[in-house]
């Protein structure tokens, strides 16, 4: 059976190579990718600067679209969550967060997630498969279609479903496409990749491009973090923080972002705040404190607001740059740790069930 390849799996350089190998001039790759990403055209018949015979030849060999949008939910606060389906039926979610001067898109890197963080709905799904580069990039294409013609996605964060560093080759090629000045043209500093702490792959990520690094921290001790983020048993806090301290390029202008989900009675005491200050002292960083977003599979919930305020004030007084993150999109289950479309759960079930 003839299998089509996917154009969006390739950076411009890689596609030029592929076209050359097929006996086509490399500039044809530039033309095709310009249609896909600059003109937002995926229909071969509309690619009018390509000869008709070439369009027919390419259409037989190459796919242009990896995801279809099957559902869109809009929050009262403007946040917009889309459920996107791949050709094999796998489903992921992407969330668009409009702010005054930017449009931030949160995208997924895997179908489900193998890391099973205890407060996260995606982790409760289990893991089905990695997304391809085309499926990562197509989240941006599909979500751009939801904006007005004069609006552009300005920031991309890999904080949706999955652990990006466990799918690094596909994520790396997607970053090359998103930052290509002739394609999406996003500055690397407008891309943030979030990891639960896959220490062995952090340097490799930052070698791709000077993107921002975010680390899901969530606890100041191994005892608590082992439970909240089971990956900590493999990469304990001391290794994680030591690696971050040695990274080239981390500076007050390019700090590490730490995410700290505040969970009632688990990691929200004044002692936890003091330990956190001690753990991060001297490391250029910003701390985002996020009161836990409840979901049905989680045994805990957010602390009372007085505890949230006390914790935040304590780490601020200890010298950390800290932001208390407003929850966005909670009414449509689009907030951090809530991404777990019913259809995604069904897809994971299909993938892990024998027969
Ligand atoms: S928090 Fe991130 S790494 Fe942990 S289970 Fe959820 S998606 Fe995976």
Short mmCIF file of C-alpha atoms and ligand atoms in Angstrom, two decimals:
data_model
loop_
_atom_site.label_atom_id
_atom_site.label_comp_id
_atom_site.label_asym_id
_atom_site.label_seq_id
_atom_site.Cartn_x
_atom_site.Cartn_y
_atom_site.Cartn_z
CA UNK A 1 0.00 0.00 0.00
CA UNK A 2 1.27 3.47 -0.87
CA UNK A 3 1.78 5.52 2.31
CA UNK A 4 1.67 9.29 2.18
CA UNK A 5 4.23 11.30 4.09
CA UNK A 6 3.35 14.41 6.03
CA UNK A 7 4.70 17.82 5.01
CA UNK A 8 4.32 19.21 8.54
CA UNK A 9 6.66 16.58 9.97
CA UNK A 10 9.59 18.45 8.43
CA UNK A 11 11.39 21.71 9.10
CA UNK A 12 12.17 23.79 6.01
CA UNK A 13 15.74 22.48 5.86
CA UNK A 14 14.59 18.88 6.19
CA UNK A 15 11.90 19.27 3.52
CA UNK A 16 14.34 20.92 1.12
CA UNK A 17 16.55 17.84 1.54
CA UNK A 18 13.61 15.51 0.89
CA UNK A 19 12.57 17.40 -2.23
CA UNK A 20 16.15 17.40 -3.54
CA UNK A 21 16.33 13.64 -2.99
CA UNK A 22 13.12 13.33 -5.06
CA UNK A 23 14.71 15.36 -7.89
CA UNK A 24 12.77 18.55 -7.15
CA UNK A 25 14.36 21.98 -6.74
CA UNK A 26 14.67 22.92 -3.05
CA UNK A 27 12.82 26.20 -3.55
CA UNK A 28 9.66 24.20 -4.19
CA UNK A 29 9.77 23.15 -0.52
CA UNK A 30 9.86 26.84 0.48
CA UNK A 31 6.86 27.55 -1.74
CA UNK A 32 4.79 24.71 -0.31
CA UNK A 33 5.59 25.56 3.30
CA UNK A 34 4.78 29.20 2.68
CA UNK A 35 1.31 28.16 1.54
CA UNK A 36 0.86 25.99 4.63
CA UNK A 37 2.08 28.33 7.33
CA UNK A 38 1.99 31.89 5.97
CA UNK A 39 -1.09 31.71 3.76
CA UNK A 40 -2.78 29.02 5.90
CA UNK A 41 -3.71 27.09 2.74
CA UNK A 42 -3.74 23.26 2.84
CA UNK A 43 -5.63 22.61 -0.39
CA UNK A 44 -3.22 21.73 -3.22
CA UNK A 45 -5.58 23.14 -5.85
CA UNK A 46 -5.20 26.63 -4.33
CA UNK A 47 -1.37 26.63 -4.42
CA UNK A 48 -1.39 28.68 -7.58
CA UNK A 49 2.34 29.31 -8.03
CA UNK A 50 3.04 25.58 -8.41
CA UNK A 51 2.62 23.97 -11.86
CA UNK A 52 -0.51 21.83 -12.04
CA UNK A 53 1.42 18.61 -12.80
CA UNK A 54 3.67 19.20 -9.78
CA UNK A 55 0.67 19.84 -7.53
CA UNK A 56 -0.83 16.52 -8.65
CA UNK A 57 2.46 14.70 -8.06
CA UNK A 58 2.89 16.23 -4.59
CA UNK A 59 -0.73 15.62 -3.63
CA UNK A 60 -0.25 11.91 -4.33
CA UNK A 61 2.79 11.72 -2.05
CA UNK A 62 2.22 14.21 0.73
CA UNK A 63 -0.45 15.04 3.29
CA UNK A 64 -1.03 18.63 4.36
CA UNK A 65 -3.32 18.31 7.37
CA UNK A 66 -2.81 16.22 10.54
CA UNK A 67 -5.66 17.26 12.84
CA UNK A 68 -9.32 18.14 12.60
CA UNK A 69 -11.10 20.28 15.13
CA UNK A 70 -14.04 18.31 16.55
CA UNK A 71 -15.16 20.56 19.39
CA UNK A 72 -14.56 24.08 20.69
CA UNK A 73 -15.52 25.27 24.19
CA UNK A 74 -15.34 28.95 25.06
CA UNK A 75 -14.98 30.14 28.64
CA UNK A 76 -16.63 33.24 30.03
CA UNK A 77 -13.13 34.72 30.44
CA UNK A 78 -12.33 34.27 26.72
CA UNK A 79 -10.22 31.14 27.10
CA UNK A 80 -10.94 28.72 24.30
CA UNK A 81 -10.33 24.96 24.41
CA UNK A 82 -10.37 22.85 21.27
CA UNK A 83 -10.59 19.09 21.00
CA UNK A 84 -8.55 17.94 18.02
CA UNK A 85 -8.62 14.54 16.37
CA UNK A 86 -5.79 12.84 14.47
CA UNK A 87 -6.23 10.47 11.52
CA UNK A 88 -6.03 7.38 13.80
CA UNK A 89 -8.75 8.72 16.10
CA UNK A 90 -6.34 9.90 18.83
CA UNK A 91 -7.60 13.07 20.51
CA UNK A 92 -5.69 15.91 22.14
CA UNK A 93 -6.63 19.30 23.53
CA UNK A 94 -5.18 22.76 22.93
CA UNK A 95 -6.09 25.92 24.84
CA UNK A 96 -5.98 29.50 23.57
CA UNK A 97 -5.61 32.13 26.29
CA UNK A 98 -6.30 35.68 25.10
CA UNK A 99 -4.68 38.50 27.04
CA UNK A 100 -4.52 42.21 26.41
CA UNK A 101 -1.49 42.22 24.15
CA UNK A 102 -0.93 38.58 23.36
CA UNK A 103 -2.56 35.34 22.36
CA UNK A 104 -0.98 32.43 24.18
CA UNK A 105 -1.57 28.91 22.91
CA UNK A 106 -1.05 25.92 25.19
CA UNK A 107 -0.36 22.78 23.14
CA UNK A 108 0.01 19.05 23.80
CA UNK A 109 2.98 16.83 22.98
CA UNK A 110 1.56 13.36 23.75
CA UNK A 111 -1.80 11.57 23.78
CA UNK A 112 -2.25 11.14 27.52
CA UNK A 113 0.91 11.14 29.62
CA UNK A 114 3.05 8.36 31.14
CA UNK A 115 4.17 10.37 34.20
CA UNK A 116 0.98 10.06 36.27
CA UNK A 117 1.35 13.18 38.45
CA UNK A 118 -1.23 12.69 41.18
CA UNK A 119 -3.01 16.05 40.80
CA UNK A 120 -3.32 15.95 36.99
CA UNK A 121 -6.29 14.76 34.94
CA UNK A 122 -4.06 14.00 31.94
CA UNK A 123 -1.84 11.80 34.11
CA UNK A 124 -4.92 9.88 35.23
CA UNK A 125 -5.62 8.97 31.58
CA UNK A 126 -2.46 6.93 31.13
CA UNK A 127 -0.43 7.08 27.94
CA UNK A 128 -1.38 6.22 24.36
CA UNK A 129 1.37 7.54 22.09
CA UNK A 130 3.65 10.41 21.17
CA UNK A 131 2.33 13.08 18.84
CA UNK A 132 4.12 13.55 15.53
CA UNK A 133 5.68 16.89 14.64
CA UNK A 134 2.81 17.43 12.20
CA UNK A 135 0.26 16.89 14.97
CA UNK A 136 2.09 19.32 17.27
CA UNK A 137 2.37 22.02 14.61
CA UNK A 138 -1.19 21.49 13.40
CA UNK A 139 -2.50 22.47 16.85
CA UNK A 140 -1.15 25.94 16.08
CA UNK A 141 -2.70 25.91 12.59
CA UNK A 142 -6.15 24.80 13.83
CA UNK A 143 -6.19 27.29 16.72
CA UNK A 144 -5.05 30.16 14.49
CA UNK A 145 -8.22 29.50 12.46
CA UNK A 146 -10.30 30.34 15.55
CA UNK A 147 -8.87 33.88 15.69
CA UNK A 148 -9.93 36.92 13.70
CA UNK A 149 -7.91 37.44 10.47
CA UNK A 150 -5.94 40.32 12.02
CA UNK A 151 -5.01 38.35 15.16
CA UNK A 152 -1.97 36.09 15.48
CA UNK A 153 -0.89 33.54 18.05
CA UNK A 154 2.00 35.35 19.76
CA UNK A 155 3.18 32.79 22.35
CA UNK A 156 3.24 29.00 22.46
CA UNK A 157 3.60 26.98 25.65
CA UNK A 158 4.14 23.21 25.71
CA UNK A 159 2.06 22.74 28.85
CA UNK A 160 -0.87 20.73 27.53
CA UNK A 161 -1.17 16.96 27.55
CA UNK A 162 2.07 15.00 27.88
CA UNK A 163 5.72 15.44 28.85
CA UNK A 164 7.50 17.23 25.95
CA UNK A 165 10.97 15.94 26.83
CA UNK A 166 9.77 12.35 26.43
CA UNK A 167 8.92 13.22 22.82
CA UNK A 168 11.92 15.43 22.16
CA UNK A 169 12.68 14.64 18.48
CA UNK A 170 9.14 15.61 17.42
CA UNK A 171 9.05 18.62 19.75
CA UNK A 172 12.46 19.79 18.47
CA UNK A 173 11.34 19.73 14.83
CA UNK A 174 8.14 21.57 15.80
CA UNK A 175 10.21 24.28 17.52
CA UNK A 176 12.32 24.64 14.36
CA UNK A 177 9.15 25.16 12.32
CA UNK A 178 7.57 27.59 14.80
CA UNK A 179 10.73 29.71 15.04
CA UNK A 180 11.59 29.66 11.32
CA UNK A 181 11.61 33.35 10.25
CA UNK A 182 10.07 32.38 6.90
CA UNK A 183 7.26 30.31 8.47
CA UNK A 184 5.61 31.03 11.85
CA UNK A 185 8.46 33.38 12.79
CA UNK A 186 7.96 33.14 16.55
CA UNK A 187 10.95 34.37 18.54
CA UNK A 188 12.33 31.49 20.69
CA UNK A 189 11.65 33.56 23.81
CA UNK A 190 7.95 33.39 22.92
CA UNK A 191 8.01 29.60 23.30
CA UNK A 192 7.99 27.92 26.70
CA UNK A 193 8.57 24.20 27.16
CA UNK A 194 7.42 22.74 30.45
CA UNK A 195 8.94 19.60 31.93
CA UNK A 196 8.20 17.57 35.04
CA UNK A 197 11.99 17.27 35.36
CA UNK A 198 13.43 14.90 32.77
CA UNK A 199 16.90 16.01 33.83
CA UNK A 200 18.79 14.03 31.18
CA UNK A 201 17.11 15.89 28.30
CA UNK A 202 17.02 19.51 29.49
CA UNK A 203 20.32 20.50 27.89
CA UNK A 204 19.35 18.88 24.61
CA UNK A 205 16.15 20.92 24.58
CA UNK A 206 17.96 24.21 25.08
CA UNK A 207 20.45 23.28 22.34
CA UNK A 208 17.59 23.39 19.82
CA UNK A 209 16.77 27.05 20.46
CA UNK A 210 16.88 29.50 23.38
CA UNK A 211 13.30 28.81 24.42
CA UNK A 212 12.08 29.40 27.96
CA UNK A 213 12.18 26.44 30.30
CA UNK A 214 9.40 25.79 32.79
CA UNK A 215 9.69 23.12 35.46
CA UNK A 216 6.70 21.57 37.23
CA UNK A 217 8.10 21.65 40.75
CA UNK A 218 5.10 21.37 43.08
CA UNK A 219 7.04 20.42 46.23
CA UNK A 220 10.22 21.48 48.06
CA UNK A 221 11.10 18.00 49.39
CA UNK A 222 11.67 14.62 47.77
CA UNK A 223 9.25 12.98 50.20
CA UNK A 224 6.30 15.04 48.93
CA UNK A 225 7.48 15.35 45.34
CA UNK A 226 7.92 11.57 45.03
CA UNK A 227 4.17 11.31 45.57
CA UNK A 228 3.00 14.30 43.50
CA UNK A 229 5.44 13.83 40.59
CA UNK A 230 6.53 10.16 40.56
CA UNK A 231 9.30 11.03 38.05
CA UNK A 232 11.08 12.55 41.05
CA UNK A 233 12.07 9.05 42.18
CA UNK A 234 14.21 8.82 39.05
CA UNK A 235 15.41 12.43 38.99
CA UNK A 236 15.35 13.72 42.59
CA UNK A 237 15.28 17.41 43.49
CA UNK A 238 19.01 17.72 44.18
CA UNK A 239 19.85 16.47 40.64
CA UNK A 240 17.17 18.64 39.07
CA UNK A 241 18.16 21.87 40.78
CA UNK A 242 21.92 21.23 40.32
CA UNK A 243 21.35 20.73 36.57
CA UNK A 244 19.34 23.95 36.33
CA UNK A 245 22.03 25.90 38.18
CA UNK A 246 24.64 24.78 35.63
CA UNK A 247 22.66 25.64 32.50
CA UNK A 248 24.22 28.13 30.11
CA UNK A 249 21.86 30.92 29.24
CA UNK A 250 19.82 30.98 32.44
CA UNK A 251 19.97 34.54 33.72
CA UNK A 252 17.69 37.12 35.37
CA UNK A 253 16.59 38.05 31.82
CA UNK A 254 15.98 34.41 30.93
CA UNK A 255 14.95 32.80 34.20
CA UNK A 256 13.65 29.28 34.78
CA UNK A 257 9.90 29.31 35.40
CA UNK A 258 8.76 27.06 38.21
CA UNK A 259 5.16 25.91 38.42
CA UNK A 260 3.96 25.18 41.94
CA UNK A 261 0.46 23.76 42.22
CA UNK A 262 -0.75 24.55 45.71
CA UNK A 263 -2.64 21.60 47.23
CA UNK A 264 -4.60 21.78 50.44
CA UNK A 265 -2.66 20.26 53.35
CA UNK A 266 -0.01 18.72 51.08
CA UNK A 267 2.52 21.41 50.07
CA UNK A 268 1.04 24.68 51.33
CA UNK A 269 2.52 25.23 54.82
CA UNK A 270 4.79 28.09 55.89
CA UNK A 271 7.53 25.51 56.38
CA UNK A 272 7.05 24.43 52.73
CA UNK A 273 7.39 28.08 51.68
CA UNK A 274 10.64 28.42 53.65
CA UNK A 275 12.05 25.20 52.17
CA UNK A 276 11.16 26.41 48.70
CA UNK A 277 12.99 29.69 49.25
CA UNK A 278 16.06 27.79 50.44
CA UNK A 279 15.92 25.33 47.51
CA UNK A 280 15.79 28.03 44.83
CA UNK A 281 18.03 30.65 46.45
CA UNK A 282 20.44 32.21 43.95
CA UNK A 283 18.90 30.51 40.88
CA UNK A 284 17.49 33.04 38.37
CA UNK A 285 13.85 32.01 38.40
CA UNK A 286 10.22 33.01 38.59
CA UNK A 287 7.72 31.05 40.61
CA UNK A 288 4.14 30.63 39.43
CA UNK A 289 1.86 29.58 42.28
CA UNK A 290 -1.32 27.93 40.99
CA UNK A 291 -4.08 26.91 43.42
CA UNK A 292 -4.96 23.38 42.34
CA UNK A 293 -7.73 23.04 39.80
CA UNK A 294 -9.99 20.26 41.06
CA UNK A 295 -10.84 17.28 38.88
CA UNK A 296 -12.79 14.12 39.69
CA UNK A 297 -9.79 11.75 39.87
CA UNK A 298 -7.76 13.85 42.34
CA UNK A 299 -7.86 13.06 46.06
CA UNK A 300 -7.12 16.69 47.03
CA UNK A 301 -8.23 20.22 46.20
CA UNK A 302 -7.03 23.82 46.47
CA UNK A 303 -6.26 25.42 49.85
CA UNK A 304 -8.47 28.21 51.27
CA UNK A 305 -7.55 31.59 49.79
CA UNK A 306 -6.04 32.82 53.08
CA UNK A 307 -3.54 29.92 52.94
CA UNK A 308 -2.76 30.71 49.29
CA UNK A 309 -2.10 34.35 50.18
CA UNK A 310 0.04 33.44 53.20
CA UNK A 311 2.16 31.00 51.16
CA UNK A 312 2.65 33.49 48.33
CA UNK A 313 3.58 36.30 50.72
CA UNK A 314 6.08 34.06 52.50
CA UNK A 315 8.01 33.07 49.36
CA UNK A 316 7.94 36.70 48.17
CA UNK A 317 9.35 37.84 51.50
CA UNK A 318 12.06 35.18 51.09
CA UNK A 319 13.26 36.92 47.91
CA UNK A 320 11.62 34.84 45.14
CA UNK A 321 9.90 36.48 42.18
CA UNK A 322 6.44 35.01 42.53
CA UNK A 323 3.16 35.33 40.65
CA UNK A 324 -0.15 33.99 41.88
CA UNK A 325 -1.70 32.67 38.67
CA UNK A 326 -5.31 33.44 38.07
CA UNK A 327 -7.11 30.31 36.95
CA UNK A 328 -8.35 30.65 33.40
CA UNK A 329 -10.96 28.54 31.72
CA UNK A 330 -11.99 26.50 34.76
CA UNK A 331 -15.63 26.53 33.61
CA UNK A 332 -14.61 24.56 30.49
CA UNK A 333 -11.99 22.32 32.20
CA UNK A 334 -9.24 24.14 30.33
CA UNK A 335 -7.03 25.06 33.29
CA UNK A 336 -3.70 23.50 34.24
CA UNK A 337 -4.00 19.81 35.08
CA UNK A 338 -7.54 19.58 33.72
CA UNK A 339 -6.88 18.56 30.12
CA UNK A 340 -8.45 15.16 29.67
CA UNK A 341 -11.06 15.11 26.95
CA UNK A 342 -13.50 12.26 27.29
CA UNK A 343 -12.58 11.25 23.77
CA UNK A 344 -8.89 11.28 24.73
CA UNK A 345 -9.65 8.92 27.58
CA UNK A 346 -11.41 6.60 25.16
CA UNK A 347 -8.44 6.75 22.77
CA UNK A 348 -6.02 5.86 25.58
CA UNK A 349 -8.29 2.98 26.59
CA UNK A 350 -8.23 1.68 23.04
CA UNK A 351 -4.43 1.94 22.91
CA UNK A 352 -3.77 0.13 26.19
CA UNK A 353 -6.51 -2.51 25.98
CA UNK A 354 -5.35 -5.88 24.64
CA UNK A 355 -6.92 -6.96 21.35
S1 LIG B 1 1.40 17.32 35.09
FE1 LIG B 1 2.33 17.15 33.05
S2 LIG B 1 3.90 15.54 33.30
FE2 LIG B 1 2.51 15.34 35.07
S3 LIG B 1 0.96 13.82 34.40
FE3 LIG B 1 0.13 15.87 33.91
S4 LIG B 1 0.74 16.18 31.75
FE4 LIG B 1 2.04 14.52 32.57
#
